[in-house]
Every structure is written in C-alpha cells, then in structure tokens.
CSV table of N, CA and C in Angstrom, one decimal:
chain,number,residue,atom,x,y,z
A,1,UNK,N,2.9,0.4,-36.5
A,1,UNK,CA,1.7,0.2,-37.1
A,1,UNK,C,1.6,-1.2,-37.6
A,2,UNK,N,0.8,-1.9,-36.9
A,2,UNK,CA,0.5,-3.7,-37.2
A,2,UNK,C,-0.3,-3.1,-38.9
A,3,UNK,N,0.9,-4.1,-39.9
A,3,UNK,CA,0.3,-3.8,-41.6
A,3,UNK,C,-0.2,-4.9,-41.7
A,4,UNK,N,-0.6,-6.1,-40.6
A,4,UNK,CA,-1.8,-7.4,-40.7
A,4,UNK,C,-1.0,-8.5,-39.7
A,5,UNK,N,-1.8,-9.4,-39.7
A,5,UNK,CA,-1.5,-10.7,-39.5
A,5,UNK,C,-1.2,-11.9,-40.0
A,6,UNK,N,0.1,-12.6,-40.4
A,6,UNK,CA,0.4,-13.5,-41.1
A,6,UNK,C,-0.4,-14.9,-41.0
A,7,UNK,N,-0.3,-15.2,-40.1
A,7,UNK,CA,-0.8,-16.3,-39.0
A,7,UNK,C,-1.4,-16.0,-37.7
A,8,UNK,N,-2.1,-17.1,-37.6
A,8,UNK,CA,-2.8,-16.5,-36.2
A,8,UNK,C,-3.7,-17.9,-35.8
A,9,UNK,N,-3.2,-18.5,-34.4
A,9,UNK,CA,-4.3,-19.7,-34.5
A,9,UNK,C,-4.4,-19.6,-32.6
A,10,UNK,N,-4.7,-20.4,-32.1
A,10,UNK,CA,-4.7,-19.9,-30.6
A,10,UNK,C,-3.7,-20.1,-30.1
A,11,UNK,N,-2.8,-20.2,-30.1
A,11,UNK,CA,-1.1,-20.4,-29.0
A,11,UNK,C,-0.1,-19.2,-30.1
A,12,UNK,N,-0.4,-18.9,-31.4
A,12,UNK,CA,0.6,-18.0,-31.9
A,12,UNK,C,0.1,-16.8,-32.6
A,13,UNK,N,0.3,-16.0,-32.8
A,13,UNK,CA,0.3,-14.7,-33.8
A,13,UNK,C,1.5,-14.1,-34.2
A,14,UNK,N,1.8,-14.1,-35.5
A,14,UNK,CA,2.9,-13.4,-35.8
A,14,UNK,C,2.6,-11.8,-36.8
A,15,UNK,N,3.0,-10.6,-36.5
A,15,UNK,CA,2.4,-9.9,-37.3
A,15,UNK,C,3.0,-9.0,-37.6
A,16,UNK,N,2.9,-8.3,-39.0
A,16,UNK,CA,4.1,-7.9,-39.6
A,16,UNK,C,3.8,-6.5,-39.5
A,17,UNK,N,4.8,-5.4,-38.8
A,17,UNK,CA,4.7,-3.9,-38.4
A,17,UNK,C,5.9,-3.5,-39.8
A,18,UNK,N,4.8,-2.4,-40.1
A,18,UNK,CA,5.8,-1.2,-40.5
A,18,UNK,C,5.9,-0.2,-40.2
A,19,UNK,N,7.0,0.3,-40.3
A,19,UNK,CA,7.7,1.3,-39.0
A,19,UNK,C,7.2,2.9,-39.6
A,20,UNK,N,7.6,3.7,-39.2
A,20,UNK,CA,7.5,5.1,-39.1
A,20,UNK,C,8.6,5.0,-40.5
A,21,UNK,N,9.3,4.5,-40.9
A,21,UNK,CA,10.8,4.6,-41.7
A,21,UNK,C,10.7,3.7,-42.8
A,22,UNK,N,9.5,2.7,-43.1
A,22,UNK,CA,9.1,2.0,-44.0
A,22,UNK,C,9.4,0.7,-43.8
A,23,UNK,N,10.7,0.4,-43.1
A,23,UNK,CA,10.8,-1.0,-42.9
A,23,UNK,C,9.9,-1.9,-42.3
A,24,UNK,N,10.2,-3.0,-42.3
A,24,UNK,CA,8.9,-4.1,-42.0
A,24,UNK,C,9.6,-5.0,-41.2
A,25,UNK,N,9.3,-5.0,-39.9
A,25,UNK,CA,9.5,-5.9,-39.1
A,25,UNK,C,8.5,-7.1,-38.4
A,26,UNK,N,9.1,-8.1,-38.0
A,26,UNK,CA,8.0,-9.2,-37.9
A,26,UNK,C,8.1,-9.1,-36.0
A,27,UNK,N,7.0,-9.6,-35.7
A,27,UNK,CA,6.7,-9.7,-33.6
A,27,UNK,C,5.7,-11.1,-34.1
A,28,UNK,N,6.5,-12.2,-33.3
A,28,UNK,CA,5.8,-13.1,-32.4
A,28,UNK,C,5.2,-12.6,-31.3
A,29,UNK,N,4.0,-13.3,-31.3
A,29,UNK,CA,3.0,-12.9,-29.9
A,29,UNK,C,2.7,-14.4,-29.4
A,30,UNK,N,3.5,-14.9,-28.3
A,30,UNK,CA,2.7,-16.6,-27.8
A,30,UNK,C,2.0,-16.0,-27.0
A,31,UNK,N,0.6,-16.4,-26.8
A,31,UNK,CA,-0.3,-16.2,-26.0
A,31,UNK,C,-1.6,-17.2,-26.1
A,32,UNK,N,-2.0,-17.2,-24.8
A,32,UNK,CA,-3.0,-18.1,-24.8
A,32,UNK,C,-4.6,-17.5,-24.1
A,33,UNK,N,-5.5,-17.9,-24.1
A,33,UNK,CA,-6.8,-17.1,-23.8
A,33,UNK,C,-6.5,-16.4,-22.3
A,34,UNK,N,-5.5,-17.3,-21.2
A,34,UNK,CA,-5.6,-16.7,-20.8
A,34,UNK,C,-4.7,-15.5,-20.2
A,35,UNK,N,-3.3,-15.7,-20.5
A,35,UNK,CA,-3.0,-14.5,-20.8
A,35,UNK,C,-3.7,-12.9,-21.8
A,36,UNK,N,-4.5,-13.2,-22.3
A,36,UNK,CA,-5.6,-12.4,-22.6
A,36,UNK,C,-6.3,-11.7,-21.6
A,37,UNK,N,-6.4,-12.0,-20.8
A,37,UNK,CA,-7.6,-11.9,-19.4
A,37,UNK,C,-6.6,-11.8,-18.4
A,38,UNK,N,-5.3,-11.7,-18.8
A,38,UNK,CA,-4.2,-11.2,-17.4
A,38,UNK,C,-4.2,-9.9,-16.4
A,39,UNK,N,-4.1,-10.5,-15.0
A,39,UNK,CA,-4.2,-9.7,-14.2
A,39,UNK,C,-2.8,-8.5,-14.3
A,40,UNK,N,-3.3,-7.2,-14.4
A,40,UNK,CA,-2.1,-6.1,-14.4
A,40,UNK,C,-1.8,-6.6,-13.0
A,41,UNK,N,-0.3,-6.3,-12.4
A,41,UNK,CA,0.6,-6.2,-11.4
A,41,UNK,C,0.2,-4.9,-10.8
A,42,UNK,N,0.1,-4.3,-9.5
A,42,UNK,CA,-0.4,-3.4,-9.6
A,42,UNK,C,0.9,-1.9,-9.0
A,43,UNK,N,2.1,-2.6,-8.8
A,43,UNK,CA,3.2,-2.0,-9.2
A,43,UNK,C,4.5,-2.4,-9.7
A,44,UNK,N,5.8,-1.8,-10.0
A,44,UNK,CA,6.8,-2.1,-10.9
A,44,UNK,C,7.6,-3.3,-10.2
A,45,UNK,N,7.5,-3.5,-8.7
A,45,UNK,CA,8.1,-4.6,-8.3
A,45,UNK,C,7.5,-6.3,-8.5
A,46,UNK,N,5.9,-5.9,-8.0
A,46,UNK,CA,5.0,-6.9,-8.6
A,46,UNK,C,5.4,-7.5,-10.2
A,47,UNK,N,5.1,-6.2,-10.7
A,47,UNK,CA,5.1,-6.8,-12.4
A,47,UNK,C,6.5,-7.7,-12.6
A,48,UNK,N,7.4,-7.2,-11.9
A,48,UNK,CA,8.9,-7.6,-12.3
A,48,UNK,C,8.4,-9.6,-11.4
A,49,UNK,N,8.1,-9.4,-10.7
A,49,UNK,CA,7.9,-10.7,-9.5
A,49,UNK,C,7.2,-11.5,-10.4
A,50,UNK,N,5.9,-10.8,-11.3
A,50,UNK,CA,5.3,-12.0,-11.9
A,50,UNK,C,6.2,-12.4,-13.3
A,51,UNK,N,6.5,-11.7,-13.8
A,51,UNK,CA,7.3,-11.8,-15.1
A,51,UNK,C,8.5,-13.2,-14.7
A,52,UNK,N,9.0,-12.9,-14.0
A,52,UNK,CA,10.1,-13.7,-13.8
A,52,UNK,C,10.0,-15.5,-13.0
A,53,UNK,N,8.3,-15.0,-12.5
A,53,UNK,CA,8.0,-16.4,-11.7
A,53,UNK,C,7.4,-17.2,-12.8
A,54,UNK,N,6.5,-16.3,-13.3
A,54,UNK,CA,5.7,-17.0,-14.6
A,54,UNK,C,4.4,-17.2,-13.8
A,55,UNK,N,3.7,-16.2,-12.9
A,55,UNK,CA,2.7,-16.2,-12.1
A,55,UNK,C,1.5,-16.6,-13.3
A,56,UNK,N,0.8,-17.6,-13.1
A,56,UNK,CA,-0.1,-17.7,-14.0
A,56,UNK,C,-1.3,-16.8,-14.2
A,57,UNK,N,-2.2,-16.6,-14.9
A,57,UNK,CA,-2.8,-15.3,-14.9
A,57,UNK,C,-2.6,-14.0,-15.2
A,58,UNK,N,-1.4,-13.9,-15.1
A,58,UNK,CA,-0.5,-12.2,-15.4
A,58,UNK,C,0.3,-12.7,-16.8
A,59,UNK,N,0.6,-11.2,-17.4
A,59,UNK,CA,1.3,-11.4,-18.5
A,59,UNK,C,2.4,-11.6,-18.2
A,60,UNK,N,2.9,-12.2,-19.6
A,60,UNK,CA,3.8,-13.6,-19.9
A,60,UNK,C,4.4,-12.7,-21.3
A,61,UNK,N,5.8,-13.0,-21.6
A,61,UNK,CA,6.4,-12.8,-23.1
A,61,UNK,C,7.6,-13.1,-23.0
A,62,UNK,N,7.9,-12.7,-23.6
A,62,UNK,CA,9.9,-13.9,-24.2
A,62,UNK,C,10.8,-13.7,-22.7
A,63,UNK,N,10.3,-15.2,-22.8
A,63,UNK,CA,11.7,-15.3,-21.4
A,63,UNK,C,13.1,-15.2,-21.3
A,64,UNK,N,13.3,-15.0,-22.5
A,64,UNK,CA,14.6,-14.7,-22.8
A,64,UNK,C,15.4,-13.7,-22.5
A,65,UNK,N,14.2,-12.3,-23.0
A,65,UNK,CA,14.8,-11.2,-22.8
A,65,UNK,C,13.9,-10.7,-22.0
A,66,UNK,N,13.4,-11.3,-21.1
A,66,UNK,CA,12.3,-10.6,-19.7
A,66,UNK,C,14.0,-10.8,-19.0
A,67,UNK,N,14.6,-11.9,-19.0
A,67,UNK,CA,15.4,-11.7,-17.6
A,67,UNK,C,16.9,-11.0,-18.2
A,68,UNK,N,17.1,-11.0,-19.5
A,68,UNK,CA,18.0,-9.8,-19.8
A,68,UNK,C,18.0,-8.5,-19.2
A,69,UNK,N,16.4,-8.3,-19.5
A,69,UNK,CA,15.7,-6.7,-19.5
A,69,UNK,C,16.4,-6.4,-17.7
A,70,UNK,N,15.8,-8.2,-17.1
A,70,UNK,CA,15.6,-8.0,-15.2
A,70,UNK,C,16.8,-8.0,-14.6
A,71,UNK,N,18.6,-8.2,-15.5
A,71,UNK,CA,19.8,-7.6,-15.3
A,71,UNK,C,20.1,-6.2,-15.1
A,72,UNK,N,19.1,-4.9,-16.1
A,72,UNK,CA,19.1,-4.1,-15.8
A,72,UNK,C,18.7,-3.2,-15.2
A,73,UNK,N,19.7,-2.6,-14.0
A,73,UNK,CA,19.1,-2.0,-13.0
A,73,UNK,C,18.5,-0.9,-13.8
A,74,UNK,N,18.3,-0.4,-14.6
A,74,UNK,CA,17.5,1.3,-15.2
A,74,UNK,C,16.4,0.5,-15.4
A,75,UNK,N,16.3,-0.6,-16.2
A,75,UNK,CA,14.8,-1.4,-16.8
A,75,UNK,C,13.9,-1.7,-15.2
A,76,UNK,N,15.0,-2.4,-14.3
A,76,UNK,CA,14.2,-3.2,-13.2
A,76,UNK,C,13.6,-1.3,-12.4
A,77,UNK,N,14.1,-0.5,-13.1
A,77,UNK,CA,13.3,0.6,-12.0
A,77,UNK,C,12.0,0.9,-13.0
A,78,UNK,N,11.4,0.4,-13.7
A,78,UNK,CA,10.4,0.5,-14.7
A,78,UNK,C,9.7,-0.6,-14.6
A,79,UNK,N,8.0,0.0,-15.1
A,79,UNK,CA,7.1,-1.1,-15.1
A,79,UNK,C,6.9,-2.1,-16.6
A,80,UNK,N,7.7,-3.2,-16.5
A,80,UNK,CA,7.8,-4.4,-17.8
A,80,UNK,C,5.9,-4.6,-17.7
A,81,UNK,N,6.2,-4.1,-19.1
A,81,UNK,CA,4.6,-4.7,-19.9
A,81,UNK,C,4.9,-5.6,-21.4
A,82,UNK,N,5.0,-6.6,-21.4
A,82,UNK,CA,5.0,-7.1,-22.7
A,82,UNK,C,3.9,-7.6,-23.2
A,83,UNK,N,3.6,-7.2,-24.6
A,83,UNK,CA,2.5,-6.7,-25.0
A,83,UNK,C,2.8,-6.9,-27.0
A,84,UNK,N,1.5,-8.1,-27.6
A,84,UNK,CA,1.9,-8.6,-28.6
A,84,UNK,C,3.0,-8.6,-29.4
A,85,UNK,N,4.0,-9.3,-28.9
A,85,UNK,CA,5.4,-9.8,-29.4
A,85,UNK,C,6.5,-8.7,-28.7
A,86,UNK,N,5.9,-7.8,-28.3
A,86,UNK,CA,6.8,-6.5,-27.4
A,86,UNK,C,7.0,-6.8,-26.0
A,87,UNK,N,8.3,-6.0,-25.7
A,87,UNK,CA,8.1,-5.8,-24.3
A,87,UNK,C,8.9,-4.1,-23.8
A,88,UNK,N,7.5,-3.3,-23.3
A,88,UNK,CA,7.5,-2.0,-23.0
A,88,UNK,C,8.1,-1.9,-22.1
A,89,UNK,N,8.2,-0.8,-21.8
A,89,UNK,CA,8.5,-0.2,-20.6
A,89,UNK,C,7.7,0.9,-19.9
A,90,UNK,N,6.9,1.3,-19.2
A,90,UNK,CA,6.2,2.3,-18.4
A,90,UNK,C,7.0,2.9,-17.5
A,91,UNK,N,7.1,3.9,-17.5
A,91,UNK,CA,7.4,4.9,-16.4
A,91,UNK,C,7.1,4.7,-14.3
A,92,UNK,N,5.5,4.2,-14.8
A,92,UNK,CA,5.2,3.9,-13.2
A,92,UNK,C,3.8,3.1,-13.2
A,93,UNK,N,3.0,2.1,-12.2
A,93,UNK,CA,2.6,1.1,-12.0
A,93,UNK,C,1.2,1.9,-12.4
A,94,UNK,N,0.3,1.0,-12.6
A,94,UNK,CA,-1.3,1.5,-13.0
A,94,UNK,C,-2.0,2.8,-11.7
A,95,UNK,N,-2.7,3.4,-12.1
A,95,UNK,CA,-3.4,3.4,-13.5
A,95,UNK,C,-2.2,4.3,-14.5
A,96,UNK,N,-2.3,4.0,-15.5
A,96,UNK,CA,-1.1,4.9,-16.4
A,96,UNK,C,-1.7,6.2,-17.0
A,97,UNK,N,-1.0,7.1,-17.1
A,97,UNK,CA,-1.0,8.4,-17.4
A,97,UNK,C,-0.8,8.2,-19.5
A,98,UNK,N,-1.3,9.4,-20.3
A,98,UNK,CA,-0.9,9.0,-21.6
A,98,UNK,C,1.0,9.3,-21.4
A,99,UNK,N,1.2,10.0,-20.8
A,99,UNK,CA,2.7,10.1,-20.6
A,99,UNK,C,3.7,9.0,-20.2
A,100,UNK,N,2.9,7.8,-19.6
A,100,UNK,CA,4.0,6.6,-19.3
A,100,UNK,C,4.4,5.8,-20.3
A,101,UNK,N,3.6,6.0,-21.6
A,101,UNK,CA,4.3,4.8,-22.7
A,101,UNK,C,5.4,6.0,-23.9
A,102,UNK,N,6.1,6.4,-23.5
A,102,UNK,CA,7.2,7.5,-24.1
A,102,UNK,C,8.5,6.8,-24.4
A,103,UNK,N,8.9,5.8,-24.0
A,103,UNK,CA,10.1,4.8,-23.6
A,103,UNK,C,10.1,4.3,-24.8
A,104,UNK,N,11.8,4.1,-25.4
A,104,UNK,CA,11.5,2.8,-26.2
A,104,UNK,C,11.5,1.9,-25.8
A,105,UNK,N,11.3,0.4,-26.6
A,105,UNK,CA,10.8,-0.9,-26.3
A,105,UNK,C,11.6,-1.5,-27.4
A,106,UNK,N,11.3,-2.8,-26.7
A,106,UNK,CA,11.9,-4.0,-27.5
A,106,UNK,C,10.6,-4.8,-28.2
A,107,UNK,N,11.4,-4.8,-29.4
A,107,UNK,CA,10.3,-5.7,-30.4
A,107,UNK,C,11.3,-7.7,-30.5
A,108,UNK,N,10.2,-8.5,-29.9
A,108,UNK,CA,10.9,-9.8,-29.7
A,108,UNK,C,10.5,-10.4,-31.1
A,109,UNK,N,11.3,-10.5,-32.0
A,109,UNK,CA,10.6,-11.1,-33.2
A,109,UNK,C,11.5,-12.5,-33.5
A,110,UNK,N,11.8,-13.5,-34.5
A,110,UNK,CA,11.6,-14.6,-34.6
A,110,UNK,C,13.1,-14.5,-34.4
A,111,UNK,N,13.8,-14.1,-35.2
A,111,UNK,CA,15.4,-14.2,-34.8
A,111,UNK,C,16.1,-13.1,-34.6
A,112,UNK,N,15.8,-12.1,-34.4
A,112,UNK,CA,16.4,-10.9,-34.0
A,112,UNK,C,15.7,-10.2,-32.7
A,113,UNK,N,16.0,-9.3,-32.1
A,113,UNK,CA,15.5,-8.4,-30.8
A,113,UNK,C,15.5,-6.9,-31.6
A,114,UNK,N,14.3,-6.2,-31.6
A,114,UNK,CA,14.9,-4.8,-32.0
A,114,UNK,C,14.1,-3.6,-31.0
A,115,UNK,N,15.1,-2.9,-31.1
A,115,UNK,CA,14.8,-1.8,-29.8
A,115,UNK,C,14.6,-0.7,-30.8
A,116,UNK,N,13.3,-0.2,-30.7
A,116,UNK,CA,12.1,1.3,-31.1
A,116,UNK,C,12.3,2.1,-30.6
A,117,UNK,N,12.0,3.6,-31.0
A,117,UNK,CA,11.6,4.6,-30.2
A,117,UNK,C,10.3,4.6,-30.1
A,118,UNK,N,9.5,5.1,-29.0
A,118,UNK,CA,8.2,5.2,-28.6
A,118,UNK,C,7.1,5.4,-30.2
A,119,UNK,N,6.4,4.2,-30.5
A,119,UNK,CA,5.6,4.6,-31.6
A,119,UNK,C,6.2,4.3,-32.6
A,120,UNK,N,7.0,3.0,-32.7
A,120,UNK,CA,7.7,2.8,-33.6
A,120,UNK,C,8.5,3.7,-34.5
A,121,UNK,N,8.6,5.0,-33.9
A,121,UNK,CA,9.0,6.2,-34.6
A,121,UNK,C,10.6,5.9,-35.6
A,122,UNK,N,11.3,5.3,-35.0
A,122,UNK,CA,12.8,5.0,-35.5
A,122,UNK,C,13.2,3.5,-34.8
A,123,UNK,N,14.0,2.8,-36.0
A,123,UNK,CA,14.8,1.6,-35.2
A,123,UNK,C,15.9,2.3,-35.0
A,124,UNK,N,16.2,2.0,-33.3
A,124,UNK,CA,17.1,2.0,-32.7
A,124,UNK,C,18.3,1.2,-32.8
A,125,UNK,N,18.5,0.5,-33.0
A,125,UNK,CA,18.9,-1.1,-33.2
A,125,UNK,C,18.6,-2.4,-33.6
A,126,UNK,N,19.2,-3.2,-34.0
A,126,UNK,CA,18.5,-4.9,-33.8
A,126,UNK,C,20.2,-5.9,-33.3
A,127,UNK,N,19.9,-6.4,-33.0
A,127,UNK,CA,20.6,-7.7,-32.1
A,127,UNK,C,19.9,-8.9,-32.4
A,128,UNK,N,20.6,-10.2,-32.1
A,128,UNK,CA,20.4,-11.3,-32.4
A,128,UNK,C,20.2,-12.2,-30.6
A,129,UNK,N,20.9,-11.0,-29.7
A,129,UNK,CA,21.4,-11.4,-28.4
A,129,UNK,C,20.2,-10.4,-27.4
A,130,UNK,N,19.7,-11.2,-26.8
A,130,UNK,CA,18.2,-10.4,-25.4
A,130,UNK,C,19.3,-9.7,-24.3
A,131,UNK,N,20.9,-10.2,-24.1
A,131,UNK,CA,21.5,-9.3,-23.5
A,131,UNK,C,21.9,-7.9,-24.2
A,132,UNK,N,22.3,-8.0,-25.2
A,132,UNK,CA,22.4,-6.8,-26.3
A,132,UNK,C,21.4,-6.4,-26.6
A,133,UNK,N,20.4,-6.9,-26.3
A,133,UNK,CA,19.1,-5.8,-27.2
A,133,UNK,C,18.7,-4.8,-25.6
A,134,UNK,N,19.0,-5.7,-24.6
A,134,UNK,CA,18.6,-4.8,-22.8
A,134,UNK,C,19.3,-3.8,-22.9
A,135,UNK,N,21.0,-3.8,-23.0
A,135,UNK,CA,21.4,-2.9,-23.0
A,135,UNK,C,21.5,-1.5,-24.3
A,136,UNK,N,21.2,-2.2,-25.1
A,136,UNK,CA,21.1,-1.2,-26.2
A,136,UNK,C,19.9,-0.4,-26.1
A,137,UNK,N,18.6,-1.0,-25.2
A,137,UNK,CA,17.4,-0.4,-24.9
A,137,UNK,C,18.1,0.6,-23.9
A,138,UNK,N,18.3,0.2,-22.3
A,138,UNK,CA,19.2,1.5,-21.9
A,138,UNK,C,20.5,2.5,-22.0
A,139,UNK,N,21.2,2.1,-23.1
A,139,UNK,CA,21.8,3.3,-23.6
A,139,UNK,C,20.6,4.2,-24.7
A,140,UNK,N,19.2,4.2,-24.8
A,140,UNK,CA,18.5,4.9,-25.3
A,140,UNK,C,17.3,5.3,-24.4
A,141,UNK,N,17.5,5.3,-23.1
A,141,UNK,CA,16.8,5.5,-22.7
A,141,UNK,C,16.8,7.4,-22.3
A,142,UNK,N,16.0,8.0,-21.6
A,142,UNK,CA,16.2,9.4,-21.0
A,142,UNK,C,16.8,9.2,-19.8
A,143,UNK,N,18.4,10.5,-19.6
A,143,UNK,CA,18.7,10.2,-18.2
A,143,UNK,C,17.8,10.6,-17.2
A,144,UNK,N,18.6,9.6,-16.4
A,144,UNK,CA,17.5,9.4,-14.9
A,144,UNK,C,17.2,10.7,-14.4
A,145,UNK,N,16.2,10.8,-13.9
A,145,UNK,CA,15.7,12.1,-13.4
A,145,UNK,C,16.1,12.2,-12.0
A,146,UNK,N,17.0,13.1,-12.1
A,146,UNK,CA,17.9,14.0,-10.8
A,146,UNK,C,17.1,14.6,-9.3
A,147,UNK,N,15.6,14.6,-9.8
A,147,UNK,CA,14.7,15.5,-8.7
A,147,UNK,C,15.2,15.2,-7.1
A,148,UNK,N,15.2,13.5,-7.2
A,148,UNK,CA,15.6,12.6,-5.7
A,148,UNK,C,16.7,13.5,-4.9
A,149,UNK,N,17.1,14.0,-6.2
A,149,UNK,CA,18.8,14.6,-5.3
A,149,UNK,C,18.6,16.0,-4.2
C-alpha cells in the first residue's frame, strides 16, 4: 500500500509503502512520460527481449536487477513487468487473468532490493545485491508445475 509520495518531479518518484506487517519501505520509480505510454510485450520472451535491449517505448526499470532476475532460468520462464520502483513477475503474457499477479516481486528501492509476497503481504527478504535478491525471489517462488510431465 503506496502511504504517499516523497518526491515526485518528471524523471523520479520515490514513494514510501507500508507493508501488510507495518514496516515502511521506500521504491524508486525512474520514469519518463514515455515510459508511461509503454507498449506491453505481447509475450514472456518479447518482454524479456525488450527489457534487456532497452527497446524504447516499452517498459524500462532497474537494470541492475532486470539482468540478475534474466540469469534466472525459473524468472526467464515468466512475464518481467516492472512497475513503479518494482519488478513483478506474471505467470503468462497479456491479456492477464486476476490470477497472474500471485508471485512475489522485488521491491528496487534506493540501497537495498526487497523481495514481497504477492500484495505486499510479508517481507520475504532484503539484500543489498540484484543477484541475491533474484535468487532469494526464486527460492520463494511455487514449485514448478509438473502438468508438462
């Protein structure tokens, strides 16, 4: 739950969430008008393609831990949405179901990475490292679903 906005001018927003558990964590958002008006990817390989190219027009968020997240094979099988100062995870490519935002996420804030359960319900973790916060995101993830077999 965003409890306001510290700052806010057009290249930044920083805004201070309090969690399901009381604590207060901070999310940088860099964004510019037109990342506002970004084209969704219209599946999980796309999204990963623009994320990593820096396709202009599509969303854009911490490059740091976009290509952490794009080490892991369980994340790279999910659709990366980063989304004011976060970066989600979805289940599967548009149109989305209310069922695909269930995942936790990583919260990219000023000096630490912290990994949520869906809905800010519980901190999972926090790290100082976008490789530790990837992997601490998939050791909390649901195991993989077996159906394929």
């Amino acid at each position: 739950m965003y409890a306001g906005i510290d700052h806010e001018d057009q290249n930044v927003a920083t805004a201070a969430i309090v969690t399901a558990d009381g604590r207060q964590a901070l999310a940088a958002d860099v964004h510019t008008q037109q990342d506002r008006l970004a084209t969704e990817a219209p599946d999980i390989e796309t999204a990963w393609r623009y994320l990593l190219e820096r396709t202009p027009g599509t969303r854009q968020g911490d490059e740091l831990i976009i290509r952490a997240a794009s080490a892991q094979p369980r994340l790279r099988a999910l659709y990366p949405f980063p989304t004011h100062g976060t970066l989600k995870f979805l289940s599967d490519g548009p149109p989305w179901s209310p069922d695909s935002d269930q995942l936790p996420f990583l919260v990219c804030g000023l000096e630490t990475y912290q990994v949520y359960a869906s809905g800010y319900a519980v901190l999972l973790g926090e790290t100082t490292s976008p490789e530790q916060a990837a992997a601490l995101l998939v050791a909390h993830l649901p195991p993989p679903d077996d159906s394929s077999s």
